[in-house]
N, CA, C and O atoms as a Maestro MAE file, in Angstrom:
{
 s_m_m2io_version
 :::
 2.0.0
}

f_m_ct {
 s_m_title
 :::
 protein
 m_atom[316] {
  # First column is atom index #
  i_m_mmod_type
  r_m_x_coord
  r_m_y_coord
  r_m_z_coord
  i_m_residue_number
  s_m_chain_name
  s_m_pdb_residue_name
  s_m_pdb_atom_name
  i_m_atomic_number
  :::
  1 25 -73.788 15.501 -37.009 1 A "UNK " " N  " 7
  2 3 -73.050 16.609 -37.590 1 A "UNK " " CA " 6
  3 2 -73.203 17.826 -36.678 1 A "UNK " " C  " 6
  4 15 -74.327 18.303 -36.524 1 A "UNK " " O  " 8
  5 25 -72.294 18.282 -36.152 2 A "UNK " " N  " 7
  6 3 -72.160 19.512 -35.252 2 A "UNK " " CA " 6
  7 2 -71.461 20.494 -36.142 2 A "UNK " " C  " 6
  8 15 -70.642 20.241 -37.025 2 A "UNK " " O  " 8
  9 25 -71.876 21.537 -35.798 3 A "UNK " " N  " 7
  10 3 -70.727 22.787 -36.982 3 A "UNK " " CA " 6
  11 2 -71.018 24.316 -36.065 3 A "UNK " " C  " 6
  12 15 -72.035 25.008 -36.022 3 A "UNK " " O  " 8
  13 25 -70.020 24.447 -35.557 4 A "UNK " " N  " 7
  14 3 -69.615 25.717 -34.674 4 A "UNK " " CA " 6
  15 2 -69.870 26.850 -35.319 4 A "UNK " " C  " 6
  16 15 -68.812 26.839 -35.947 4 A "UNK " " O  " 8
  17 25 -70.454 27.929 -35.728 5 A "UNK " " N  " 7
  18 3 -70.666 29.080 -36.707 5 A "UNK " " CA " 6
  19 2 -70.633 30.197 -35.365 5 A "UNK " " C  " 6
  20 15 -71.752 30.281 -34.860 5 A "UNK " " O  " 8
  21 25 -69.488 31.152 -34.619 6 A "UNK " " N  " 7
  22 3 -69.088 31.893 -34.219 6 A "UNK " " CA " 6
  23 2 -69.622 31.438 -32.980 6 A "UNK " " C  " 6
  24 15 -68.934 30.480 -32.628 6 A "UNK " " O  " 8
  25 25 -70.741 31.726 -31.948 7 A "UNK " " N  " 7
  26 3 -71.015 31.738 -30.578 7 A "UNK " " CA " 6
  27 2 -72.140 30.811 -31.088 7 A "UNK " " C  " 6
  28 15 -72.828 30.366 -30.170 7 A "UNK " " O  " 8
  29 25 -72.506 30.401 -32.362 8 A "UNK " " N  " 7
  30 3 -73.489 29.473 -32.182 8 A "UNK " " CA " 6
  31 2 -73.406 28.299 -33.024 8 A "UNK " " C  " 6
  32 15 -72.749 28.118 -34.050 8 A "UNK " " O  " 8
  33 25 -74.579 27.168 -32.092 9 A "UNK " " N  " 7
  34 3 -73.684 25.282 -32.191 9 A "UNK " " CA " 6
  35 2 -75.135 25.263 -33.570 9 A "UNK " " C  " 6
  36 15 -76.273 25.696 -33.393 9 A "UNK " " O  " 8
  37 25 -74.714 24.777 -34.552 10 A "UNK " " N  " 7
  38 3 -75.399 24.174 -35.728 10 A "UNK " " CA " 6
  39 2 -75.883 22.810 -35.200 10 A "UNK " " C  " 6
  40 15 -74.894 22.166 -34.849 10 A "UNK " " O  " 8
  41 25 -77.232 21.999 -34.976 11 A "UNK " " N  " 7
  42 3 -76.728 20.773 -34.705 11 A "UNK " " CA " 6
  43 2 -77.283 20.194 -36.293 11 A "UNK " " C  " 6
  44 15 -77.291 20.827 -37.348 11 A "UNK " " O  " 8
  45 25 -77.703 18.865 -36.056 12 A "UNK " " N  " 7
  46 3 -78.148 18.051 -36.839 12 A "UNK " " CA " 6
  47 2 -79.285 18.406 -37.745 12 A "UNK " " C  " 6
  48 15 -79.389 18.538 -38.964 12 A "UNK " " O  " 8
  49 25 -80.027 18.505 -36.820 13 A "UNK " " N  " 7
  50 3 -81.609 18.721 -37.387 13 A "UNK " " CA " 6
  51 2 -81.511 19.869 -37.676 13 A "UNK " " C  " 6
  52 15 -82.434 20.479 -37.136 13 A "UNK " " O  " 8
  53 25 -80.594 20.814 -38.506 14 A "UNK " " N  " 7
  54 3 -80.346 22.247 -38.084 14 A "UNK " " CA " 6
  55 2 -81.254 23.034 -37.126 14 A "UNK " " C  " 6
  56 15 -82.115 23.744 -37.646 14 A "UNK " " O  " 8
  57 25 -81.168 22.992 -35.856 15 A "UNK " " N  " 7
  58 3 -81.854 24.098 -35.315 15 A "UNK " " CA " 6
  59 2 -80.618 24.730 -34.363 15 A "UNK " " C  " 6
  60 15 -79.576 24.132 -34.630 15 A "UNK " " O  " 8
  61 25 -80.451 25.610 -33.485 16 A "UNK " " N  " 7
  62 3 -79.297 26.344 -33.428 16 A "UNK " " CA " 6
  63 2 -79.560 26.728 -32.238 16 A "UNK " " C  " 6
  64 15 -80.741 27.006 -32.035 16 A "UNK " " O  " 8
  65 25 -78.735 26.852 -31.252 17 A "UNK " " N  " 7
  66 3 -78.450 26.525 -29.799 17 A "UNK " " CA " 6
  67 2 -77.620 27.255 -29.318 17 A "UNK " " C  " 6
  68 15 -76.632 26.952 -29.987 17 A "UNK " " O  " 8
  69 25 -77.102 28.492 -28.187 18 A "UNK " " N  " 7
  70 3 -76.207 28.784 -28.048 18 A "UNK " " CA " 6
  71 2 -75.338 28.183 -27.861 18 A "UNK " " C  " 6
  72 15 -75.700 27.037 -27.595 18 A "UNK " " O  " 8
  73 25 -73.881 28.334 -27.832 19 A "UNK " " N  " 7
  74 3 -72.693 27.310 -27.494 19 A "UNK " " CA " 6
  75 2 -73.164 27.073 -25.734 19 A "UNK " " C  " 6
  76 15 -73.579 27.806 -24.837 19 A "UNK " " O  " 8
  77 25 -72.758 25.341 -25.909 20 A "UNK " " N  " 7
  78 3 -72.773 24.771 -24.090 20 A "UNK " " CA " 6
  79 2 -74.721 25.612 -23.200 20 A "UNK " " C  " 6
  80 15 -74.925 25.902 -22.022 20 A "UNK " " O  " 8
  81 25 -75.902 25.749 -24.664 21 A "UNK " " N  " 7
  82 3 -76.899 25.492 -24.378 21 A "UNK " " CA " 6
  83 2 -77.323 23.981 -23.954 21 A "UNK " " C  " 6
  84 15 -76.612 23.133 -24.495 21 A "UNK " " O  " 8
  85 25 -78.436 23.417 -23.012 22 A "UNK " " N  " 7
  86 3 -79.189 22.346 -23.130 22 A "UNK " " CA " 6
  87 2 -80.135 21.841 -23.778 22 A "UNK " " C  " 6
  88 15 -80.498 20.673 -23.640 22 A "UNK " " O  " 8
  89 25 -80.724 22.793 -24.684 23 A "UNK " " N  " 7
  90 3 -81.848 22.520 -25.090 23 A "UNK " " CA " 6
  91 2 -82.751 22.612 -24.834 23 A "UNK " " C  " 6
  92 15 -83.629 22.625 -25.696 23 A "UNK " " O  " 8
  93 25 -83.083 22.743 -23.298 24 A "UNK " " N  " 7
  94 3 -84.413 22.960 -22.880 24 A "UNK " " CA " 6
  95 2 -84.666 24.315 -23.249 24 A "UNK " " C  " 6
  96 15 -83.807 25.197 -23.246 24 A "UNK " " O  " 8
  97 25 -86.016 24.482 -23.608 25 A "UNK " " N  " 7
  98 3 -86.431 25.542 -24.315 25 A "UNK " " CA " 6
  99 2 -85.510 26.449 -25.128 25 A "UNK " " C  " 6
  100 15 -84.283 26.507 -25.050 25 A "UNK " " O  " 8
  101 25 -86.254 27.087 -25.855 26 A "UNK " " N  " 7
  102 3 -85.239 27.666 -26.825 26 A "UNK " " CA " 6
  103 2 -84.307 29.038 -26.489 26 A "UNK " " C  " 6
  104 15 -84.664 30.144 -26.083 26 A "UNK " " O  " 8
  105 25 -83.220 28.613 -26.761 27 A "UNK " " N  " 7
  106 3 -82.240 30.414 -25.831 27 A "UNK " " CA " 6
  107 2 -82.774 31.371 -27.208 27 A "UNK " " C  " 6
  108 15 -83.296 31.051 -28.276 27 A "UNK " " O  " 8
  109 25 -82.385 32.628 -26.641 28 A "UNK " " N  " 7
  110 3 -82.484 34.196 -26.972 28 A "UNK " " CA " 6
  111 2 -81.643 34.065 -28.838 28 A "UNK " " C  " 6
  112 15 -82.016 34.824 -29.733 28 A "UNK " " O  " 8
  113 25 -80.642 33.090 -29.045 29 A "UNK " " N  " 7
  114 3 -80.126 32.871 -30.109 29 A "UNK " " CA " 6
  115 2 -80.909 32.197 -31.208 29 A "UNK " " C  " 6
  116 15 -80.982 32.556 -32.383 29 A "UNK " " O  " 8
  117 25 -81.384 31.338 -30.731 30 A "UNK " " N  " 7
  118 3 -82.309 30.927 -31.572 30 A "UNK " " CA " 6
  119 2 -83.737 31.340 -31.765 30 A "UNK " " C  " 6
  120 15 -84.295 31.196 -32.853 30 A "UNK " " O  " 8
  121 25 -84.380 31.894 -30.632 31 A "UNK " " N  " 7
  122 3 -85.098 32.346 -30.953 31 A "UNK " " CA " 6
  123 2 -85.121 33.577 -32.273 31 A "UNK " " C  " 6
  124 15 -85.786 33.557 -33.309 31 A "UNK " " O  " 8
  125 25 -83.846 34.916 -31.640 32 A "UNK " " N  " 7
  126 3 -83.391 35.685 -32.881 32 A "UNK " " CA " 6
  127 2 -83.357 35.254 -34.140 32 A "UNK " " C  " 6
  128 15 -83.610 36.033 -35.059 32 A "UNK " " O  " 8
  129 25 -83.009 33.828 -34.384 33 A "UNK " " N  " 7
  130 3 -83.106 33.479 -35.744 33 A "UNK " " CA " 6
  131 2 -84.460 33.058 -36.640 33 A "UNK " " C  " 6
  132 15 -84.701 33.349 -37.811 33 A "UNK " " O  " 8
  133 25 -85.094 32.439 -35.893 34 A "UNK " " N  " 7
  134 3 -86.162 32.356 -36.125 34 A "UNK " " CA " 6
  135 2 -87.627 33.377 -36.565 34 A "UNK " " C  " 6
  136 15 -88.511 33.181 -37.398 34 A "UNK " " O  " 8
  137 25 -87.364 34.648 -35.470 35 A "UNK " " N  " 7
  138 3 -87.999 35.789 -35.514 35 A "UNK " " CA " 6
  139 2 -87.293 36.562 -36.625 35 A "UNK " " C  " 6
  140 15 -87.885 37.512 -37.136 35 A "UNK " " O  " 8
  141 25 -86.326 36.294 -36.948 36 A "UNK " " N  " 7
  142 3 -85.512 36.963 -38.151 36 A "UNK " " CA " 6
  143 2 -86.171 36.383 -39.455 36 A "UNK " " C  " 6
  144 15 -86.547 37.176 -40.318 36 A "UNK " " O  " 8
  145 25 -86.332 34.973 -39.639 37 A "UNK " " N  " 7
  146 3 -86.933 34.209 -40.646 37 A "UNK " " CA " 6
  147 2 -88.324 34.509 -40.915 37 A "UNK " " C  " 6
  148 15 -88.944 34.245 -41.946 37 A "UNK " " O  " 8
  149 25 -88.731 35.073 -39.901 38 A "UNK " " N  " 7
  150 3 -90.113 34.767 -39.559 38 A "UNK " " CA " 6
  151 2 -90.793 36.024 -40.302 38 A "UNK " " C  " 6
  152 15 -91.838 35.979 -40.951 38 A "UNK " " O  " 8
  153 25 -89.729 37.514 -40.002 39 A "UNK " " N  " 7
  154 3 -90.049 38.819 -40.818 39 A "UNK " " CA " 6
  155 2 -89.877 38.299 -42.222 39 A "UNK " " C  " 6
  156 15 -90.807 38.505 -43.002 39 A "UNK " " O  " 8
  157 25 -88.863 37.683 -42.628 40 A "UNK " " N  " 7
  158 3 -88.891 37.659 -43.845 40 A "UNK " " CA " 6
  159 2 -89.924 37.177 -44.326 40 A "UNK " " C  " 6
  160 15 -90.503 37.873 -45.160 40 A "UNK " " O  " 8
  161 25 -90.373 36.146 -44.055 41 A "UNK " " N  " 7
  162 3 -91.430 35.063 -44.596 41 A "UNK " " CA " 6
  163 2 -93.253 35.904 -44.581 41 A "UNK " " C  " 6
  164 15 -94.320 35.711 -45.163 41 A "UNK " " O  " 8
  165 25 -92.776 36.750 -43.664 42 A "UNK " " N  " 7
  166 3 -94.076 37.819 -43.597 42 A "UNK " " CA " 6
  167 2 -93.915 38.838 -44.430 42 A "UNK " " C  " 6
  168 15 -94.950 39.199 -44.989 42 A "UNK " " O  " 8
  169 25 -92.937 39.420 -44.692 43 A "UNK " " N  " 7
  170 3 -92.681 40.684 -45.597 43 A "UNK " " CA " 6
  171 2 -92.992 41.890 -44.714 43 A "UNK " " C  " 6
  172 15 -93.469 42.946 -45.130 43 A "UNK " " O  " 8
  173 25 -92.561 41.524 -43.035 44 A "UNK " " N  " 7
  174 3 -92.588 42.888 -42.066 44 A "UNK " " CA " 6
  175 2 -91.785 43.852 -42.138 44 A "UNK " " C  " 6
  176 15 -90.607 43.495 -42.130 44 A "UNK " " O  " 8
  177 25 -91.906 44.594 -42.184 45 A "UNK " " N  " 7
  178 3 -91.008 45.913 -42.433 45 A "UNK " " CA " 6
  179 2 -90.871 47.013 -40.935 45 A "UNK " " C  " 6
  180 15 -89.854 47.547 -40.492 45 A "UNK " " O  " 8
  181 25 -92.021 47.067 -40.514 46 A "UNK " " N  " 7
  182 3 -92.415 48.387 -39.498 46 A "UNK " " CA " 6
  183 2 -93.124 47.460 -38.296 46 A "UNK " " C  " 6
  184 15 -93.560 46.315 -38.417 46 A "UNK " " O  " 8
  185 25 -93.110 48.223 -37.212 47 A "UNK " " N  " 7
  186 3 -94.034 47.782 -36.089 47 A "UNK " " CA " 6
  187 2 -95.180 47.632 -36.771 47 A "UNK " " C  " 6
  188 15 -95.176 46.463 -37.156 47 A "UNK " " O  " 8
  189 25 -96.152 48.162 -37.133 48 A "UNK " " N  " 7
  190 3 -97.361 48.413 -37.828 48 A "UNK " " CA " 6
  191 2 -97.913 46.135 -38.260 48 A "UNK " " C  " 6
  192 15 -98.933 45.448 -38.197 48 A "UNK " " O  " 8
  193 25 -96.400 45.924 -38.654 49 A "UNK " " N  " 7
  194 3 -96.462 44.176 -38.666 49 A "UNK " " CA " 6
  195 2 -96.324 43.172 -37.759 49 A "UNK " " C  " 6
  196 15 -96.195 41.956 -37.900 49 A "UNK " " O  " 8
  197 25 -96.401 44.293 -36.242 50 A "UNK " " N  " 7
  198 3 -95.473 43.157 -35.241 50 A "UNK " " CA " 6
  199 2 -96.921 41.944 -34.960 50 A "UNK " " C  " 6
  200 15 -96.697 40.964 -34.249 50 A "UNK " " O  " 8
  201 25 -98.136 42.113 -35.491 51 A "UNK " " N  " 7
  202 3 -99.353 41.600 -35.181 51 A "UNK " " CA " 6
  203 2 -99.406 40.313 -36.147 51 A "UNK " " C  " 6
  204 15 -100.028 39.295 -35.844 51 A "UNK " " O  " 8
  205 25 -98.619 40.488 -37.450 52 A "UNK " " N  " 7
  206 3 -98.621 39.553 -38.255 52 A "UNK " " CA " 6
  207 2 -97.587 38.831 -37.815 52 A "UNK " " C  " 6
  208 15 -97.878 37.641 -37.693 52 A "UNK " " O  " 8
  209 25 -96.374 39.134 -37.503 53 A "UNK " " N  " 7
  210 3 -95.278 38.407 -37.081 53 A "UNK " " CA " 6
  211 2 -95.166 37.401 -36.045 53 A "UNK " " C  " 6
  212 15 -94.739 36.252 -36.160 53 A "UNK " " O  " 8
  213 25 -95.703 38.119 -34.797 54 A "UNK " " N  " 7
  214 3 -96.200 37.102 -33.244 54 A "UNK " " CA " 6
  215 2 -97.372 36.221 -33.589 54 A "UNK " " C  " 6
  216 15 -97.412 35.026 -33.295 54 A "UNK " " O  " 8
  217 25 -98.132 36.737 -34.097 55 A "UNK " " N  " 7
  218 3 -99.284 35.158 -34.903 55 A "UNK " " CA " 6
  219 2 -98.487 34.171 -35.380 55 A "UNK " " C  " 6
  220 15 -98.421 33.091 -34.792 55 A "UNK " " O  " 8
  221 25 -98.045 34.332 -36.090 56 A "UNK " " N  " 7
  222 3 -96.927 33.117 -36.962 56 A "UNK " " CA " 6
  223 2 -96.334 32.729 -35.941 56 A "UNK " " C  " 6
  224 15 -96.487 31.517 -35.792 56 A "UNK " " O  " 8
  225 25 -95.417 33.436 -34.771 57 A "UNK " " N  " 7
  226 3 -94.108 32.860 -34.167 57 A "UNK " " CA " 6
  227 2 -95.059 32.118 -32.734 57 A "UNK " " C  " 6
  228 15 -94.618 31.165 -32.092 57 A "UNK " " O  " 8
  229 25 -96.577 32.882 -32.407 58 A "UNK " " N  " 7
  230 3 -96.671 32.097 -31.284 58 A "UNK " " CA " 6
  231 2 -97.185 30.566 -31.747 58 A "UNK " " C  " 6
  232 15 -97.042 29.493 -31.162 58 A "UNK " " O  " 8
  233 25 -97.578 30.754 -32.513 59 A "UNK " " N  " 7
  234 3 -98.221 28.947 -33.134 59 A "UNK " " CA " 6
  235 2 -96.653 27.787 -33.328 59 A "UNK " " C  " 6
  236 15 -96.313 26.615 -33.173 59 A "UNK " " O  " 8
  237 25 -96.169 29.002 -33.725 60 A "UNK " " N  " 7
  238 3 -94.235 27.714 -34.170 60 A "UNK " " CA " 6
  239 2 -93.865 27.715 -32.863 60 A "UNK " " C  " 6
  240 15 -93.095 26.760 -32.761 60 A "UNK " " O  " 8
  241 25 -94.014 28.426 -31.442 61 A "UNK " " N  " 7
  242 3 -92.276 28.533 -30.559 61 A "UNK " " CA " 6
  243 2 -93.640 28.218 -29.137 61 A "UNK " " C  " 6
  244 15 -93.306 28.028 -27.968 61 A "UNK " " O  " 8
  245 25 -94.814 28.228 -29.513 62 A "UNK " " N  " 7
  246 3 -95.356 28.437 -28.353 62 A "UNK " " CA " 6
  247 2 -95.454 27.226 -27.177 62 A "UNK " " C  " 6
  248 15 -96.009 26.199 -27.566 62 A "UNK " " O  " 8
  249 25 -94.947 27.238 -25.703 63 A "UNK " " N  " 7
  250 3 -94.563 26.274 -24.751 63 A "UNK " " CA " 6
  251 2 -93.186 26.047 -24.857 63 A "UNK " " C  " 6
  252 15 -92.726 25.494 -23.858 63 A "UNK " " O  " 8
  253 25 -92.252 26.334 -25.881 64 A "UNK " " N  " 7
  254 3 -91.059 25.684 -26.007 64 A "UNK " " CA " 6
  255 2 -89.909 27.374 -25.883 64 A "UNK " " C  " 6
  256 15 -88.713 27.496 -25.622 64 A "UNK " " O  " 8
  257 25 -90.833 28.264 -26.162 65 A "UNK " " N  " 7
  258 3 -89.854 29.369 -25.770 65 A "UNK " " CA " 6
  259 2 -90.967 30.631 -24.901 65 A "UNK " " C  " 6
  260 15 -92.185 30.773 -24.788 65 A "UNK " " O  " 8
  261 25 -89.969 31.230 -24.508 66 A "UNK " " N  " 7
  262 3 -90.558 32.336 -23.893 66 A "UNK " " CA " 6
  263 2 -91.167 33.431 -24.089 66 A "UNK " " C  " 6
  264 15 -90.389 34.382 -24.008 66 A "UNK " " O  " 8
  265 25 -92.771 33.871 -24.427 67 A "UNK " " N  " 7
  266 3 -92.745 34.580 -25.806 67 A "UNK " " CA " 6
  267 2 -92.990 36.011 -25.147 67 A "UNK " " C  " 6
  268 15 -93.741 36.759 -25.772 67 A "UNK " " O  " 8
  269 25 -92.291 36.603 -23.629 68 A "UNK " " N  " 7
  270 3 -91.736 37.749 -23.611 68 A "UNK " " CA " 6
  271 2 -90.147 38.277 -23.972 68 A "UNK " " C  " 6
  272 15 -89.555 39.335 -23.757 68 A "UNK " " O  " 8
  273 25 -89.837 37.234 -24.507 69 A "UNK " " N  " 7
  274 3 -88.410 37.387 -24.653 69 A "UNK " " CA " 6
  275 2 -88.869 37.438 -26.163 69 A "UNK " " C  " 6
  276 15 -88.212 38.084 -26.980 69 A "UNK " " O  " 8
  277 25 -90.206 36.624 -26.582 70 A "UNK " " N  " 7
  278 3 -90.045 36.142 -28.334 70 A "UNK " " CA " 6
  279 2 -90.367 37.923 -29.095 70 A "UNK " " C  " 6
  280 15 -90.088 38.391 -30.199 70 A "UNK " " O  " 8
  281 25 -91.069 38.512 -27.867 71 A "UNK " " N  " 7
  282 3 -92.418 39.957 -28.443 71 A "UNK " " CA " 6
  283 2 -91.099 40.787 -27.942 71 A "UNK " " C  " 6
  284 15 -91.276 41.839 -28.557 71 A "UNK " " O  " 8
  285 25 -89.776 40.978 -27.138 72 A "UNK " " N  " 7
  286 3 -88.948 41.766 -27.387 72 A "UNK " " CA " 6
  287 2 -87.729 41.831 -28.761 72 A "UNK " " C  " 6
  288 15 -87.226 42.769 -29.379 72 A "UNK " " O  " 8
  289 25 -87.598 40.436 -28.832 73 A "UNK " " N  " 7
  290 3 -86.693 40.202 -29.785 73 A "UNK " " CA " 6
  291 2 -87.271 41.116 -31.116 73 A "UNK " " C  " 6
  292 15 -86.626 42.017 -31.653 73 A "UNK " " O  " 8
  293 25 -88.695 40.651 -31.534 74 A "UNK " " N  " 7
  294 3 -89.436 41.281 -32.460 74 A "UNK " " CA " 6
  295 2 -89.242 42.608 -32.403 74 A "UNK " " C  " 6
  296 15 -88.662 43.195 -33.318 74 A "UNK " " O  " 8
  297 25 -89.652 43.163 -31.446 75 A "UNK " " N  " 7
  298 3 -89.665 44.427 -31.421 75 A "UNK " " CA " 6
  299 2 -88.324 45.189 -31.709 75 A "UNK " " C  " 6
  300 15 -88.168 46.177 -32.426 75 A "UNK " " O  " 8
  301 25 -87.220 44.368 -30.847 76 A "UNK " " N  " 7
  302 3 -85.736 44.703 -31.714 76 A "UNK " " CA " 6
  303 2 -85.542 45.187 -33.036 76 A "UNK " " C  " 6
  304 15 -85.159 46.273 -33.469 76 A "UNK " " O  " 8
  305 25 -86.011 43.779 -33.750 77 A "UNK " " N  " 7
  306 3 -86.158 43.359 -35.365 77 A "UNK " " CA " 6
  307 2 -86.600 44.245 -35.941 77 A "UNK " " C  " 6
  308 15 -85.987 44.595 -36.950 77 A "UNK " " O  " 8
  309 25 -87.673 44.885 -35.609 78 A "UNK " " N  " 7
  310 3 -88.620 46.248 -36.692 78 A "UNK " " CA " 6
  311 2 -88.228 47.639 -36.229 78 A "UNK " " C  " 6
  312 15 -88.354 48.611 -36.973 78 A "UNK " " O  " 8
  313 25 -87.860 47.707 -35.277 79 A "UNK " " N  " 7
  314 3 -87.447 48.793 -35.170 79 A "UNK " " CA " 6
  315 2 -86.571 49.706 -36.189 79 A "UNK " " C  " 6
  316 15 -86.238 50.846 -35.865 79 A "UNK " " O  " 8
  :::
 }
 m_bond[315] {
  # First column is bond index #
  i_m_from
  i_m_to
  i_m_order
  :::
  1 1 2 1
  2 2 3 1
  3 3 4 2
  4 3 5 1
  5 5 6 1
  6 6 7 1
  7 7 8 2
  8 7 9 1
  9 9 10 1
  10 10 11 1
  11 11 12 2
  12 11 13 1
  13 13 14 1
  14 14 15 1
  15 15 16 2
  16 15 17 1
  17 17 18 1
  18 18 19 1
  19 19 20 2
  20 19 21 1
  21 21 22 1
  22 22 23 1
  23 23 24 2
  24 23 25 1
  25 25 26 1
  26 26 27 1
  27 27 28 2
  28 27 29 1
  29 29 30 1
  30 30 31 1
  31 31 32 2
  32 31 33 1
  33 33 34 1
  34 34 35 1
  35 35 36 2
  36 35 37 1
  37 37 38 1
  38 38 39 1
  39 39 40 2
  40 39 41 1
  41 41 42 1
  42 42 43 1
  43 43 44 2
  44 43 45 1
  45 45 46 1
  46 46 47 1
  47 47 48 2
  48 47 49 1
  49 49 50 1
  50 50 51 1
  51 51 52 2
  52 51 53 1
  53 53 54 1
  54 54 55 1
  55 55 56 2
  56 55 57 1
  57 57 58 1
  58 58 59 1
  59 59 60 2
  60 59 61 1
  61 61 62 1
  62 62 63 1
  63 63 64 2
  64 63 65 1
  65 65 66 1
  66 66 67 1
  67 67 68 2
  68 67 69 1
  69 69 70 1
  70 70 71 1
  71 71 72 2
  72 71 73 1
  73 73 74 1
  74 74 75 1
  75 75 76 2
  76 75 77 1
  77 77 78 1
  78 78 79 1
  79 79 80 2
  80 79 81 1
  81 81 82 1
  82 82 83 1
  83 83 84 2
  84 83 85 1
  85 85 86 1
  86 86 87 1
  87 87 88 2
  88 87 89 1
  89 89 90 1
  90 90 91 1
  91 91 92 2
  92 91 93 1
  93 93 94 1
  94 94 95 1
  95 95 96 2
  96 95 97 1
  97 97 98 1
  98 98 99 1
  99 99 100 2
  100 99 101 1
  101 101 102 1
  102 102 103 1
  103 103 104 2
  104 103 105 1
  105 105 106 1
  106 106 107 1
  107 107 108 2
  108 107 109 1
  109 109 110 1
  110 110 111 1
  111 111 112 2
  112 111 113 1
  113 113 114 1
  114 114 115 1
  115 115 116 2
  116 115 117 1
  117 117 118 1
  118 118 119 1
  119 119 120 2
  120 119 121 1
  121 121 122 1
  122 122 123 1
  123 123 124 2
  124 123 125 1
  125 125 126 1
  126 126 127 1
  127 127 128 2
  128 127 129 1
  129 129 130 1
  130 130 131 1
  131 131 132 2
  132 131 133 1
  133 133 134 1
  134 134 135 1
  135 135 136 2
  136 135 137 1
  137 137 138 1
  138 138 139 1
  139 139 140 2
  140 139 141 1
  141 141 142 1
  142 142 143 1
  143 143 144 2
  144 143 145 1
  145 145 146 1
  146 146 147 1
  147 147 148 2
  148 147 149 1
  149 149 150 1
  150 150 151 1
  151 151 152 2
  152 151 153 1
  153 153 154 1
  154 154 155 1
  155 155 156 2
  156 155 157 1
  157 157 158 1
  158 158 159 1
  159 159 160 2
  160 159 161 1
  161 161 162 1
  162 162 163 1
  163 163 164 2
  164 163 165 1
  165 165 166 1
  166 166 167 1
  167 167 168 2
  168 167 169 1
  169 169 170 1
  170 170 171 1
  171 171 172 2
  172 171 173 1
  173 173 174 1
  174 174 175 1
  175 175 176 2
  176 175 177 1
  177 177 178 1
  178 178 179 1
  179 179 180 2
  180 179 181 1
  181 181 182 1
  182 182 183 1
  183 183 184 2
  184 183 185 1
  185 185 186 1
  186 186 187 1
  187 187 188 2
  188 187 189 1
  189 189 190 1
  190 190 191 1
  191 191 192 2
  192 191 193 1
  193 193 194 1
  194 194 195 1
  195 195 196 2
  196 195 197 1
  197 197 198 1
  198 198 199 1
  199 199 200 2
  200 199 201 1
  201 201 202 1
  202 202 203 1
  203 203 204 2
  204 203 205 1
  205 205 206 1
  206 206 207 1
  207 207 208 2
  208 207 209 1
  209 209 210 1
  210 210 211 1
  211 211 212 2
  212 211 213 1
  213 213 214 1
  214 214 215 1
  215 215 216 2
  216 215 217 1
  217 217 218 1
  218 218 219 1
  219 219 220 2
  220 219 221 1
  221 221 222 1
  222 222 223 1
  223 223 224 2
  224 223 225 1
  225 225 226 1
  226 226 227 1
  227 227 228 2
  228 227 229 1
  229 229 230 1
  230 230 231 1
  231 231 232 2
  232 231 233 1
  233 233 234 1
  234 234 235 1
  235 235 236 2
  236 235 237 1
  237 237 238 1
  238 238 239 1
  239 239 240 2
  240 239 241 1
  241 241 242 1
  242 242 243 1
  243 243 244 2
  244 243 245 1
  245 245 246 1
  246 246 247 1
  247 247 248 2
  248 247 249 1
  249 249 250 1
  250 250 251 1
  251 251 252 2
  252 251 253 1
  253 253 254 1
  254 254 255 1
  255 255 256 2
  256 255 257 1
  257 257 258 1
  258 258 259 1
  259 259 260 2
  260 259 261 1
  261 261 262 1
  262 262 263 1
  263 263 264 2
  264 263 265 1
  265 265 266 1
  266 266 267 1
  267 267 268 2
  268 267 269 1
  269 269 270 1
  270 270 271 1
  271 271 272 2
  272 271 273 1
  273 273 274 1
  274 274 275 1
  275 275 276 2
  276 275 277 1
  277 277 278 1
  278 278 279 1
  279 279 280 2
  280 279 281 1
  281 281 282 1
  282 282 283 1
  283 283 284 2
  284 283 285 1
  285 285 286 1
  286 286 287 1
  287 287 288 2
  288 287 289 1
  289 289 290 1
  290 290 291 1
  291 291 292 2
  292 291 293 1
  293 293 294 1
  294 294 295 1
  295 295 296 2
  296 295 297 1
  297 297 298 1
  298 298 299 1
  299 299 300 2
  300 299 301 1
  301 301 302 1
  302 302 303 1
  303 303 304 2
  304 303 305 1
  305 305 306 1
  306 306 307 1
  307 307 308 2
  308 307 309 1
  309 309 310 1
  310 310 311 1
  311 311 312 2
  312 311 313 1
  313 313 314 1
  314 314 315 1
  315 315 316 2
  :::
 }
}
């Protein structure tokens, strides 16, 4: 099951890929989603949480994404 949702590919296992990504490691899109899930599931609100947030995300994404791209995205997010 593939399902196109604007610039990004839904696959199977739902995890989410930019369009005409490979897979190898995770792009900037998915990571965003994840770090998005990830505030919620923490109840981060402010920088003051970015310590609770990167604990959680480096144990889930760590080797498979880039986690200076993972500690900017965050920082996006709370701002």
């Amino acid at each position: 099951l593939t399902i196109y949702d604007g610039d990004v590919l839904i696959l199977k296992n739902n995890s989410a890929l930019p369009e005409g990504g490979t897979g190898i490691g995770r792009g900037e899109t998915e990571v965003k989603l994840k770090v998005q899930e990830t505030i919620k599931e923490t109840s981060a609100s402010s920088m003051q949480d970015i310590g609770k947030v990167m604990g959680v995300l480096k144990s889930s994404l760590a080797g498979s994404a880039d986690m200076g791209m993972v500690s900017k995205i965050v920082k996006e997010e709370l701002s």
